[in-house]
PDB file of C-alpha atoms in Angstrom:
ATOM      1  CA  UNK A1437     177.873 128.273-101.635  1.00  0.00           C
ATOM      2  CA  UNK A1438     174.658 130.157-102.219  1.00  0.00           C
ATOM      3  CA  UNK A1439     174.345 133.653-100.282  1.00  0.00           C
ATOM      4  CA  UNK A1440     170.663 133.206 -99.638  1.00  0.00           C
ATOM      5  CA  UNK A1441     171.016 132.009 -95.977  1.00  0.00           C
ATOM      6  CA  UNK A1442     174.295 133.387 -95.284  1.00  0.00           C
ATOM      7  CA  UNK A1443     174.206 137.133 -95.581  1.00  0.00           C
ATOM      8  CA  UNK A1444     175.040 137.858 -91.957  1.00  0.00           C
ATOM      9  CA  UNK A1445     178.569 137.464 -92.823  1.00  0.00           C
ATOM     10  CA  UNK A1446     179.007 140.888 -94.702  1.00  0.00           C
ATOM     11  CA  UNK A1447     179.461 144.030 -92.655  1.00  0.00           C
ATOM     12  CA  UNK A1448     177.792 147.289 -93.456  1.00  0.00           C
ATOM     13  CA  UNK A1449     179.230 149.665 -96.240  1.00  0.00           C
ATOM     14  CA  UNK A1450     181.961 151.913 -94.689  1.00  0.00           C
ATOM     15  CA  UNK A1451     181.748 155.699 -95.905  1.00  0.00           C
ATOM     16  CA  UNK A1452     184.173 155.071 -98.760  1.00  0.00           C
ATOM     17  CA  UNK A1453     181.587 153.087-100.457  1.00  0.00           C
ATOM     18  CA  UNK A1454     183.409 149.499 -99.890  1.00  0.00           C
ATOM     19  CA  UNK A1455     181.986 146.534 -98.314  1.00  0.00           C
ATOM     20  CA  UNK A1456     183.621 144.906 -95.192  1.00  0.00           C
ATOM     21  CA  UNK A1457     184.210 141.257 -95.718  1.00  0.00           C
ATOM     22  CA  UNK A1458     184.335 138.559 -93.076  1.00  0.00           C
ATOM     23  CA  UNK A1459     187.865 137.427 -93.680  1.00  0.00           C
ATOM     24  CA  UNK A1460     189.128 134.061 -92.273  1.00  0.00           C
ATOM     25  CA  UNK A1461     192.425 134.870 -90.229  1.00  0.00           C
ATOM     26  CA  UNK A1462     195.426 133.407 -92.092  1.00  0.00           C
ATOM     27  CA  UNK A1463     196.617 131.476 -89.030  1.00  0.00           C
ATOM     28  CA  UNK A1464     193.294 129.563 -88.946  1.00  0.00           C
ATOM     29  CA  UNK A1465     191.604 127.171 -91.288  1.00  0.00           C
ATOM     30  CA  UNK A1466     188.773 128.380 -93.113  1.00  0.00           C
ATOM     31  CA  UNK A1467     185.644 126.962 -91.695  1.00  0.00           C
ATOM     32  CA  UNK A1468     183.320 128.631 -94.297  1.00  0.00           C
ATOM     33  CA  UNK A1469     183.753 130.878 -97.329  1.00  0.00           C
ATOM     34  CA  UNK A1470     183.327 134.645 -96.879  1.00  0.00           C
ATOM     35  CA  UNK A1471     179.678 135.843 -97.808  1.00  0.00           C
ATOM     36  CA  UNK A1472     178.912 138.246-100.565  1.00  0.00           C
ATOM     37  CA  UNK A1473     175.773 140.493-100.365  1.00  0.00           C
ATOM     38  CA  UNK A1474     174.971 141.026-104.259  1.00  0.00           C
ATOM     39  CA  UNK A1475     172.276 143.552-103.293  1.00  0.00           C
ATOM     40  CA  UNK A1476     174.907 145.942-101.610  1.00  0.00           C
ATOM     41  CA  UNK A1477     177.320 145.513-104.434  1.00  0.00           C
ATOM     42  CA  UNK A1478     174.583 146.507-106.828  1.00  0.00           C
ATOM     43  CA  UNK A1479     173.575 149.404-104.592  1.00  0.00           C
ATOM     44  CA  UNK A1480     177.019 151.025-104.798  1.00  0.00           C
ATOM     45  CA  UNK A1481     177.464 150.240-108.461  1.00  0.00           C
ATOM     46  CA  UNK A1482     174.071 152.091-109.026  1.00  0.00           C
ATOM     47  CA  UNK A1483     174.601 155.059-106.622  1.00  0.00           C
ATOM     48  CA  UNK A1484     178.342 155.410-106.438  1.00  0.00           C
ATOM     49  CA  UNK A1485     180.055 153.898-109.543  1.00  0.00           C
ATOM     50  CA  UNK A1486     183.102 156.161-108.761  1.00  0.00           C
ATOM     51  CA  UNK A1487     183.674 154.025-105.624  1.00  0.00           C
ATOM     52  CA  UNK A1488     185.470 151.549-107.792  1.00  0.00           C
ATOM     53  CA  UNK A1489     188.069 153.970-109.015  1.00  0.00           C
ATOM     54  CA  UNK A1490     188.533 155.209-105.457  1.00  0.00           C
ATOM     55  CA  UNK A1491     189.054 151.718-104.043  1.00  0.00           C
ATOM     56  CA  UNK A1492     191.654 151.244-106.762  1.00  0.00           C
ATOM     57  CA  UNK A1493     193.420 154.506-105.911  1.00  0.00           C
ATOM     58  CA  UNK A1494     193.830 153.583-102.257  1.00  0.00           C
ATOM     59  CA  UNK A1495     194.483 149.921-102.605  1.00  0.00           C
ATOM     60  CA  UNK A1496     197.654 148.874-100.925  1.00  0.00           C
ATOM     61  CA  UNK A1497     200.065 147.510-103.414  1.00  0.00           C
ATOM     62  CA  UNK A1498     203.031 145.079-103.307  1.00  0.00           C
ATOM     63  CA  UNK A1499     205.771 144.138-105.559  1.00  0.00           C
ATOM     64  CA  UNK A1500     205.065 141.450-108.230  1.00  0.00           C
ATOM     65  CA  UNK A1501     207.385 138.995-106.484  1.00  0.00           C
ATOM     66  CA  UNK A1502     207.771 138.731-102.941  1.00  0.00           C
ATOM     67  CA  UNK A1503     210.885 137.503-100.928  1.00  0.00           C
ATOM     68  CA  UNK A1504     210.259 133.785-102.130  1.00  0.00           C
ATOM     69  CA  UNK A1505     210.526 134.854-105.743  1.00  0.00           C
ATOM     70  CA  UNK A1506     207.454 132.710-106.524  1.00  0.00           C
ATOM     71  CA  UNK A1507     203.994 133.500-107.503  1.00  0.00           C
ATOM     72  CA  UNK A1508     200.569 131.815-106.794  1.00  0.00           C
ATOM     73  CA  UNK A1509     197.837 133.371-108.719  1.00  0.00           C
ATOM     74  CA  UNK A1510     194.204 132.476-109.016  1.00  0.00           C
ATOM     75  CA  UNK A1511     192.587 132.982-112.409  1.00  0.00           C
ATOM     76  CA  UNK A1512     188.894 133.750-112.774  1.00  0.00           C
ATOM     77  CA  UNK A1513     188.795 135.388-116.356  1.00  0.00           C
ATOM     78  CA  UNK A1514     186.967 132.472-118.059  1.00  0.00           C
ATOM     79  CA  UNK A1515     183.316 133.897-117.917  1.00  0.00           C
ATOM     80  CA  UNK A1516     184.057 136.769-120.240  1.00  0.00           C
ATOM     81  CA  UNK A1517     184.840 134.220-123.038  1.00  0.00           C
ATOM     82  CA  UNK A1518     181.442 132.705-122.383  1.00  0.00           C
ATOM     83  CA  UNK A1519     183.390 129.682-120.881  1.00  0.00           C
ATOM     84  CA  UNK A1520     181.230 129.070-117.894  1.00  0.00           C
ATOM     85  CA  UNK A1521     181.626 125.255-117.351  1.00  0.00           C
ATOM     86  CA  UNK A1522     183.562 123.359-114.983  1.00  0.00           C
ATOM     87  CA  UNK A1523     183.973 119.600-115.649  1.00  0.00           C
ATOM     88  CA  UNK A1524     180.389 118.379-116.523  1.00  0.00           C
ATOM     89  CA  UNK A1525     178.650 121.452-114.926  1.00  0.00           C
ATOM     90  CA  UNK A1526     177.988 123.724-117.841  1.00  0.00           C
ATOM     91  CA  UNK A1527     177.198 126.830-115.880  1.00  0.00           C
ATOM     92  CA  UNK A1528     179.218 126.440-112.865  1.00  0.00           C
ATOM     93  CA  UNK A1529     180.759 129.947-113.112  1.00  0.00           C
ATOM     94  CA  UNK A1530     177.601 131.613-113.913  1.00  0.00           C
ATOM     95  CA  UNK A1531     176.600 132.237-110.232  1.00  0.00           C
ATOM     96  CA  UNK A1532     178.698 135.399-109.679  1.00  0.00           C
ATOM     97  CA  UNK A1533     178.064 135.619-105.891  1.00  0.00           C
ATOM     98  CA  UNK A1534     179.312 132.142-105.632  1.00  0.00           C
ATOM     99  CA  UNK A1535     182.332 132.946-107.715  1.00  0.00           C
ATOM    100  CA  UNK A1536     183.258 135.749-105.757  1.00  0.00           C
ATOM    101  CA  UNK A1537     182.912 133.928-102.532  1.00  0.00           C
ATOM    102  CA  UNK A1538     185.119 131.403-103.899  1.00  0.00           C
ATOM    103  CA  UNK A1539     187.722 134.026-104.936  1.00  0.00           C
ATOM    104  CA  UNK A1540     187.594 135.702-101.593  1.00  0.00           C
ATOM    105  CA  UNK A1541     188.346 132.466 -99.861  1.00  0.00           C
ATOM    106  CA  UNK A1542     191.107 131.662-102.210  1.00  0.00           C
ATOM    107  CA  UNK A1543     192.490 135.031-101.685  1.00  0.00           C
ATOM    108  CA  UNK A1544     192.391 134.805 -97.907  1.00  0.00           C
ATOM    109  CA  UNK A1545     194.609 131.604 -97.869  1.00  0.00           C
ATOM    110  CA  UNK A1546     198.343 132.028 -96.940  1.00  0.00           C
ATOM    111  CA  UNK A1547     200.610 131.908 -99.794  1.00  0.00           C
ATOM    112  CA  UNK A1548     198.250 133.300-102.434  1.00  0.00           C
ATOM    113  CA  UNK A1549     199.724 136.270-104.066  1.00  0.00           C
ATOM    114  CA  UNK A1550     196.871 137.681-106.223  1.00  0.00           C
ATOM    115  CA  UNK A1551     194.380 137.244-108.873  1.00  0.00           C
ATOM    116  CA  UNK A1552     193.749 137.297-112.606  1.00  0.00           C
ATOM    117  CA  UNK A1553     190.261 138.487-113.747  1.00  0.00           C
ATOM    118  CA  UNK A1554     188.280 140.569-116.165  1.00  0.00           C
ATOM    119  CA  UNK A1555     187.171 144.177-115.278  1.00  0.00           C
ATOM    120  CA  UNK A1556     183.880 143.229-113.908  1.00  0.00           C
ATOM    121  CA  UNK A1557     185.220 140.611-111.332  1.00  0.00           C
ATOM    122  CA  UNK A1558     188.153 142.973-110.409  1.00  0.00           C
ATOM    123  CA  UNK A1559     185.605 145.855-109.753  1.00  0.00           C
ATOM    124  CA  UNK A1560     183.715 143.627-107.553  1.00  0.00           C
ATOM    125  CA  UNK A1561     186.663 142.444-105.541  1.00  0.00           C
ATOM    126  CA  UNK A1562     187.925 146.080-105.094  1.00  0.00           C
ATOM    127  CA  UNK A1563     184.456 146.931-103.729  1.00  0.00           C
ATOM    128  CA  UNK A1564     184.827 144.000-101.325  1.00  0.00           C
ATOM    129  CA  UNK A1565     188.179 144.992-100.201  1.00  0.00           C
ATOM    130  CA  UNK A1566     189.717 141.607-101.141  1.00  0.00           C
ATOM    131  CA  UNK A1567     192.640 143.075-103.230  1.00  0.00           C
ATOM    132  CA  UNK A1568     194.505 144.575-100.554  1.00  0.00           C
ATOM    133  CA  UNK A1569     198.241 143.908-100.727  1.00  0.00           C
ATOM    134  CA  UNK A1570     197.597 141.397-103.613  1.00  0.00           C
ATOM    135  CA  UNK A1571     198.931 141.133-107.045  1.00  0.00           C
ATOM    136  CA  UNK A1572     196.159 142.209-109.482  1.00  0.00           C
ATOM    137  CA  UNK A1573     196.473 141.011-113.112  1.00  0.00           C
ATOM    138  CA  UNK A1574     193.980 142.401-115.754  1.00  0.00           C
ATOM    139  CA  UNK A1575     192.837 140.090-118.551  1.00  0.00           C
ATOM    140  CA  UNK A1576     193.512 141.928-121.854  1.00  0.00           C
ATOM    141  CA  UNK A1577     191.911 139.939-124.886  1.00  0.00           C
ATOM    142  CA  UNK A1578     188.612 138.173-124.413  1.00  0.00           C
ATOM    143  CA  UNK A1579     187.183 138.627-127.957  1.00  0.00           C
ATOM    144  CA  UNK A1580     187.718 135.115-129.126  1.00  0.00           C
ATOM    145  CA  UNK A1581     184.479 133.641-127.476  1.00  0.00           C
ATOM    146  CA  UNK A1582     184.334 129.808-126.902  1.00  0.00           C
ATOM    147  CA  UNK A1583     183.092 127.905-129.694  1.00  0.00           C
ATOM    148  CA  UNK A1584     182.547 130.991-132.008  1.00  0.00           C
ATOM    149  CA  UNK A1585     183.575 130.851-135.772  1.00  0.00           C
ATOM    150  CA  UNK A1586     185.871 133.869-134.967  1.00  0.00           C
ATOM    151  CA  UNK A1587     187.519 132.322-131.685  1.00  0.00           C
ATOM    152  CA  UNK A1588     191.014 132.672-133.100  1.00  0.00           C
ATOM    153  CA  UNK A1589     190.627 136.336-134.149  1.00  0.00           C
ATOM    154  CA  UNK A1590     191.067 137.130-130.582  1.00  0.00           C
ATOM    155  CA  UNK A1591     190.367 140.894-130.214  1.00  0.00           C
ATOM    156  CA  UNK A1592     191.651 142.695-127.171  1.00  0.00           C
ATOM    157  CA  UNK A1593     188.175 143.487-125.603  1.00  0.00           C
ATOM    158  CA  UNK A1594     189.344 143.600-121.957  1.00  0.00           C
ATOM    159  CA  UNK A1595     191.751 145.625-120.103  1.00  0.00           C
ATOM    160  CA  UNK A1596     194.116 148.000-122.140  1.00  0.00           C
ATOM    161  CA  UNK A1597     197.483 148.917-121.083  1.00  0.00           C
ATOM    162  CA  UNK A1598     196.289 152.276-119.974  1.00  0.00           C
ATOM    163  CA  UNK A1599     193.563 150.988-117.767  1.00  0.00           C
ATOM    164  CA  UNK A1600     196.081 148.612-116.133  1.00  0.00           C
ATOM    165  CA  UNK A1601     198.194 151.823-115.455  1.00  0.00           C
ATOM    166  CA  UNK A1602     195.191 154.038-114.416  1.00  0.00           C
ATOM    167  CA  UNK A1603     193.859 151.639-111.878  1.00  0.00           C
ATOM    168  CA  UNK A1604     197.387 150.911-110.482  1.00  0.00           C
ATOM    169  CA  UNK A1605     197.193 147.303-111.263  1.00  0.00           C
ATOM    170  CA  UNK A1606     200.315 145.070-111.374  1.00  0.00           C
ATOM    171  CA  UNK A1607     200.227 143.155-114.610  1.00  0.00           C
ATOM    172  CA  UNK A1608     198.314 142.034-117.712  1.00  0.00           C
ATOM    173  CA  UNK A1609     197.568 138.712-119.146  1.00  0.00           C
ATOM    174  CA  UNK A1610     196.692 137.823-122.812  1.00  0.00           C
ATOM    175  CA  UNK A1611     195.934 134.602-124.735  1.00  0.00           C
ATOM    176  CA  UNK A1612     197.620 133.754-127.862  1.00  0.00           C
ATOM    177  CA  UNK A1613     196.252 130.771-129.826  1.00  0.00           C
ATOM    178  CA  UNK A1614     197.746 129.979-133.196  1.00  0.00           C
ATOM    179  CA  UNK A1615     196.180 127.844-135.697  1.00  0.00           C
ATOM    180  CA  UNK A1616     198.250 127.606-139.054  1.00  0.00           C
ATOM    181  CA  UNK A1617     195.204 127.025-141.012  1.00  0.00           C
ATOM    182  CA  UNK A1618     193.195 130.157-139.681  1.00  0.00           C
ATOM    183  CA  UNK A1619     193.862 133.542-140.879  1.00  0.00           C
ATOM    184  CA  UNK A1620     192.436 134.934-137.486  1.00  0.00           C
ATOM    185  CA  UNK A1621     195.456 133.991-135.752  1.00  0.00           C
ATOM    186  CA  UNK A1622     197.652 136.583-137.564  1.00  0.00           C
ATOM    187  CA  UNK A1623     195.239 139.358-136.390  1.00  0.00           C
ATOM    188  CA  UNK A1624     195.612 137.979-132.931  1.00  0.00           C
ATOM    189  CA  UNK A1625     199.587 137.729-133.267  1.00  0.00           C
ATOM    190  CA  UNK A1626     199.888 141.326-134.546  1.00  0.00           C
ATOM    191  CA  UNK A1627     197.451 142.485-131.755  1.00  0.00           C
ATOM    192  CA  UNK A1628     199.650 140.871-129.158  1.00  0.00           C
ATOM    193  CA  UNK A1629     202.784 142.344-130.219  1.00  0.00           C
ATOM    194  CA  UNK A1630     201.235 145.761-130.031  1.00  0.00           C
ATOM    195  CA  UNK A1631     200.018 145.036-126.682  1.00  0.00           C
ATOM    196  CA  UNK A1632     203.367 143.809-125.506  1.00  0.00           C
ATOM    197  CA  UNK A1633     204.750 147.064-126.664  1.00  0.00           C
ATOM    198  CA  UNK A1634     202.164 149.066-125.054  1.00  0.00           C
ATOM    199  CA  UNK A1635     202.688 147.371-121.603  1.00  0.00           C
ATOM    200  CA  UNK A1636     206.498 147.596-121.943  1.00  0.00           C
ATOM    201  CA  UNK A1637     206.195 151.305-122.547  1.00  0.00           C
ATOM    202  CA  UNK A1638     204.657 151.576-119.107  1.00  0.00           C
ATOM    203  CA  UNK A1639     207.138 149.071-117.657  1.00  0.00           C
ATOM    204  CA  UNK A1640     204.153 146.787-116.754  1.00  0.00           C
ATOM    205  CA  UNK A1641     204.664 142.877-116.898  1.00  0.00           C
ATOM    206  CA  UNK A1642     202.426 141.077-119.462  1.00  0.00           C
ATOM    207  CA  UNK A1643     201.912 137.358-119.141  1.00  0.00           C
ATOM    208  CA  UNK A1644     201.555 135.766-122.517  1.00  0.00           C
ATOM    209  CA  UNK A1645     199.599 132.488-122.709  1.00  0.00           C
ATOM    210  CA  UNK A1646     200.618 130.945-126.167  1.00  0.00           C
ATOM    211  CA  UNK A1647     199.189 127.586-127.723  1.00  0.00           C
ATOM    212  CA  UNK A1648     199.542 125.933-131.000  1.00  0.00           C
ATOM    213  CA  UNK A1649     195.710 125.212-131.757  1.00  0.00           C
ATOM    214  CA  UNK A1650     193.762 123.346-134.304  1.00  0.00           C
ATOM    215  CA  UNK A1651     190.092 122.515-135.128  1.00  0.00           C
ATOM    216  CA  UNK A1652     188.795 118.964-134.683  1.00  0.00           C
ATOM    217  CA  UNK A1653     186.562 117.466-137.340  1.00  0.00           C
ATOM    218  CA  UNK A1654     183.514 118.836-135.296  1.00  0.00           C
ATOM    219  CA  UNK A1655     185.066 122.379-135.467  1.00  0.00           C
ATOM    220  CA  UNK A1656     185.883 122.436-131.869  1.00  0.00           C
ATOM    221  CA  UNK A1657     189.060 124.217-130.991  1.00  0.00           C
ATOM    222  CA  UNK A1658     191.779 122.088-129.329  1.00  0.00           C
ATOM    223  CA  UNK A1659     195.190 123.183-127.942  1.00  0.00           C
ATOM    224  CA  UNK A1660     198.124 120.872-128.815  1.00  0.00           C
ATOM    225  CA  UNK A1661     200.121 120.131-125.835  1.00  0.00           C
ATOM    226  CA  UNK A1662     202.775 117.931-127.326  1.00  0.00           C
ATOM    227  CA  UNK A1663     206.327 118.881-126.759  1.00  0.00           C
ATOM    228  CA  UNK A1664     206.870 120.102-130.373  1.00  0.00           C
ATOM    229  CA  UNK A1665     203.680 122.252-130.235  1.00  0.00           C
ATOM    230  CA  UNK A1666     204.587 123.842-126.854  1.00  0.00           C
ATOM    231  CA  UNK A1667     207.996 124.458-127.976  1.00  0.00           C
ATOM    232  CA  UNK A1668     206.987 126.259-131.151  1.00  0.00           C
ATOM    233  CA  UNK A1669     204.366 128.305-129.012  1.00  0.00           C
ATOM    234  CA  UNK A1670     207.327 129.414-126.630  1.00  0.00           C
ATOM    235  CA  UNK A1671     209.528 130.409-129.386  1.00  0.00           C
ATOM    236  CA  UNK A1672     206.894 132.341-131.168  1.00  0.00           C
ATOM    237  CA  UNK A1673     205.555 134.359-128.129  1.00  0.00           C
ATOM    238  CA  UNK A1674     209.045 135.175-126.915  1.00  0.00           C
ATOM    239  CA  UNK A1675     210.016 136.925-130.120  1.00  0.00           C
ATOM    240  CA  UNK A1676     206.868 139.373-130.189  1.00  0.00           C
ATOM    241  CA  UNK A1677     207.084 142.967-129.629  1.00  0.00           C
ATOM    242  CA  UNK A1678     209.873 145.494-129.694  1.00  0.00           C
ATOM    243  CA  UNK A1679     211.222 144.202-126.292  1.00  0.00           C
ATOM    244  CA  UNK A1680     210.871 141.168-124.128  1.00  0.00           C
ATOM    245  CA  UNK A1681     211.909 143.053-120.977  1.00  0.00           C
ATOM    246  CA  UNK A1682     208.502 142.899-119.456  1.00  0.00           C
ATOM    247  CA  UNK A1683     207.115 139.588-121.082  1.00  0.00           C
ATOM    248  CA  UNK A1684     206.265 136.545-118.922  1.00  0.00           C
ATOM    249  CA  UNK A1685     205.053 133.114-120.434  1.00  0.00           C
ATOM    250  CA  UNK A1686     202.061 131.401-118.897  1.00  0.00           C
ATOM    251  CA  UNK A1687     202.335 127.734-119.982  1.00  0.00           C
ATOM    252  CA  UNK A1688     200.743 124.382-119.799  1.00  0.00           C
ATOM    253  CA  UNK A1689     202.504 121.247-118.848  1.00  0.00           C
ATOM    254  CA  UNK A1690     203.105 119.111-121.667  1.00  0.00           C
ATOM    255  CA  UNK A1691     201.154 115.861-122.303  1.00  0.00           C
ATOM    256  CA  UNK A1692     204.385 114.068-121.191  1.00  0.00           C
ATOM    257  CA  UNK A1693     205.621 115.898-118.266  1.00  0.00           C
ATOM    258  CA  UNK A1694     209.078 114.432-118.699  1.00  0.00           C
ATOM    259  CA  UNK A1695     209.343 116.499-121.822  1.00  0.00           C
ATOM    260  CA  UNK A1696     209.143 119.735-119.780  1.00  0.00           C
ATOM    261  CA  UNK A1697     212.828 120.354-118.980  1.00  0.00           C
ATOM    262  CA  UNK A1698     213.776 120.259-122.516  1.00  0.00           C
ATOM    263  CA  UNK A1699     210.729 122.350-123.709  1.00  0.00           C
ATOM    264  CA  UNK A1700     211.591 125.220-121.238  1.00  0.00           C
ATOM    265  CA  UNK A1701     214.894 125.478-122.451  1.00  0.00           C
ATOM    266  CA  UNK A1702     213.373 127.137-125.523  1.00  0.00           C
ATOM    267  CA  UNK A1703     213.406 130.658-123.825  1.00  0.00           C
ATOM    268  CA  UNK A1704     214.878 132.577-121.009  1.00  0.00           C
ATOM    269  CA  UNK A1705     211.736 134.485-120.192  1.00  0.00           C
ATOM    270  CA  UNK A1706     210.305 133.812-116.592  1.00  0.00           C
ATOM    271  CA  UNK A1707     207.230 131.633-116.887  1.00  0.00           C
ATOM    272  CA  UNK A1708     204.318 130.423-114.641  1.00  0.00           C
ATOM    273  CA  UNK A1709     202.272 127.272-115.065  1.00  0.00           C
ATOM    274  CA  UNK A1710     198.582 127.370-115.986  1.00  0.00           C
ATOM    275  CA  UNK A1711     195.973 124.918-114.513  1.00  0.00           C
ATOM    276  CA  UNK A1712     193.948 123.950-117.498  1.00  0.00           C
ATOM    277  CA  UNK A1713     190.636 121.956-117.429  1.00  0.00           C
ATOM    278  CA  UNK A1714     189.223 120.455-114.261  1.00  0.00           C
ATOM    279  CA  UNK A1715     189.992 116.593-114.339  1.00  0.00           C
ATOM    280  CA  UNK A1716     189.182 113.562-112.125  1.00  0.00           C
ATOM    281  CA  UNK A1717     192.899 113.091-111.454  1.00  0.00           C
ATOM    282  CA  UNK A1718     193.656 116.164-109.324  1.00  0.00           C
ATOM    283  CA  UNK A1719     196.563 114.668-107.573  1.00  0.00           C
ATOM    284  CA  UNK A1720     198.078 113.836-110.872  1.00  0.00           C
ATOM    285  CA  UNK A1721     197.920 117.387-111.891  1.00  0.00           C
ATOM    286  CA  UNK A1722     199.581 118.343-108.635  1.00  0.00           C
ATOM    287  CA  UNK A1723     202.466 116.075-109.429  1.00  0.00           C
ATOM    288  CA  UNK A1724     202.751 117.485-112.945  1.00  0.00           C
ATOM    289  CA  UNK A1725     203.089 120.972-111.501  1.00  0.00           C
ATOM    290  CA  UNK A1726     205.442 119.760-108.853  1.00  0.00           C
ATOM    291  CA  UNK A1727     207.991 118.412-111.290  1.00  0.00           C
ATOM    292  CA  UNK A1728     207.875 121.415-113.608  1.00  0.00           C
ATOM    293  CA  UNK A1729     208.066 123.894-110.800  1.00  0.00           C
ATOM    294  CA  UNK A1730     211.748 122.658-110.284  1.00  0.00           C
ATOM    295  CA  UNK A1731     212.846 124.125-113.671  1.00  0.00           C
ATOM    296  CA  UNK A1732     215.001 127.301-113.543  1.00  0.00           C
ATOM    297  CA  UNK A1733     212.603 129.490-115.639  1.00  0.00           C
ATOM    298  CA  UNK A1734     209.300 128.489-113.903  1.00  0.00           C
ATOM    299  CA  UNK A1735     208.396 130.979-111.088  1.00  0.00           C
ATOM    300  CA  UNK A1736     205.026 129.962-109.856  1.00  0.00           C
ATOM    301  CA  UNK A1737     201.350 128.955-110.719  1.00  0.00           C
ATOM    302  CA  UNK A1738     198.287 130.664-112.225  1.00  0.00           C
ATOM    303  CA  UNK A1739     195.457 128.336-111.720  1.00  0.00           C
ATOM    304  CA  UNK A1740     191.601 128.910-111.870  1.00  0.00           C
ATOM    305  CA  UNK A1741     188.823 126.414-111.917  1.00  0.00           C
ATOM    306  CA  UNK A1742     190.647 123.357-110.665  1.00  0.00           C
ATOM    307  CA  UNK A1743     191.234 125.405-107.427  1.00  0.00           C
ATOM    308  CA  UNK A1744     188.031 127.415-107.413  1.00  0.00           C
ATOM    309  CA  UNK A1745     185.795 124.467-108.076  1.00  0.00           C
ATOM    310  CA  UNK A1746     187.505 121.310-106.997  1.00  0.00           C
ATOM    311  CA  UNK A1747     185.553 117.901-107.169  1.00  0.00           C
ATOM    312  CA  UNK A1748     185.378 117.577-103.266  1.00  0.00           C
ATOM    313  CA  UNK A1749     184.161 121.166-103.074  1.00  0.00           C
ATOM    314  CA  UNK A1750     186.968 122.213-100.598  1.00  0.00           C
ATOM    315  CA  UNK A1751     188.311 125.388-102.107  1.00  0.00           C
ATOM    316  CA  UNK A1752     190.634 125.999 -99.113  1.00  0.00           C
ATOM    317  CA  UNK A1753     192.419 122.625 -99.219  1.00  0.00           C
ATOM    318  CA  UNK A1754     192.833 122.820-102.926  1.00  0.00           C
ATOM    319  CA  UNK A1755     194.512 126.221-102.740  1.00  0.00           C
ATOM    320  CA  UNK A1756     196.646 125.040 -99.753  1.00  0.00           C
ATOM    321  CA  UNK A1757     197.875 122.143-101.726  1.00  0.00           C
ATOM    322  CA  UNK A1758     198.850 124.169-104.743  1.00  0.00           C
ATOM    323  CA  UNK A1759     200.578 126.780-102.487  1.00  0.00           C
ATOM    324  CA  UNK A1760     202.451 123.833-100.775  1.00  0.00           C
ATOM    325  CA  UNK A1761     203.981 122.842-104.312  1.00  0.00           C
ATOM    326  CA  UNK A1762     205.791 126.131-104.280  1.00  0.00           C
TER     327      UNK A1762
END
């Protein structure tokens, strides 16, 4: 999806400093992704950095949940953790123009409610005008860099609660990985509780993504997706903070999907399913999601790489299939 030969799809910058995007009508299939002119984005950032805040201030907002009561969110907060790989492509997400084009295409598809990303990506999408009428979720803690010795001391280096409120965004998301053998997990637990309090004080939803994790013999961090581990992670995450009124859960499907019904009995908090790593069996992943989406606490999907970088390259088809599960 290189932009080198497809710059003609971007309109001129308007007088507000935003770029007009070539957007595929919702009633028609996407023949090609929108195009992104990186040079124009850089020009606005260099000469009118205030255009980002202005775009946020005039953005058309919507309720978190629409009439369907379901959520379909596309996630793109991986790069800020140094996690750029997709399958066997180690730097698939390193091309920012390509990532933005994929995101704009995904957001243009019917049934996609919004996006989860870090500030740099959301700022680009604001300038591109791609967040109108969408749910915008800011990614809050990105300090636990992939592969780092301090990965589990996951500091809050992204959006703060006050940033999400100031920009008029709709929710926040944080990752909570707990290794019983790593003291860094305690720091993350405490920071997570305070972030939940800060979001609740502003009546802003926060999506908590908990895992029980452990390091392999090679030192690589691995999330435990057994029913027992996911059950424990739900119980721990649900009890953090001074109130759970604005807390949602963002959860994986267990190794054995048949365990999900019992696992989800652990909490009454609303939950969304996460997509996870890109695998060869995407149809199998869809079936896992389909079953779990029938459970009473599950309200939707938050999926990233498996929809933005599908094996067959057809982003629109992957997104439409996921939407169809809802």
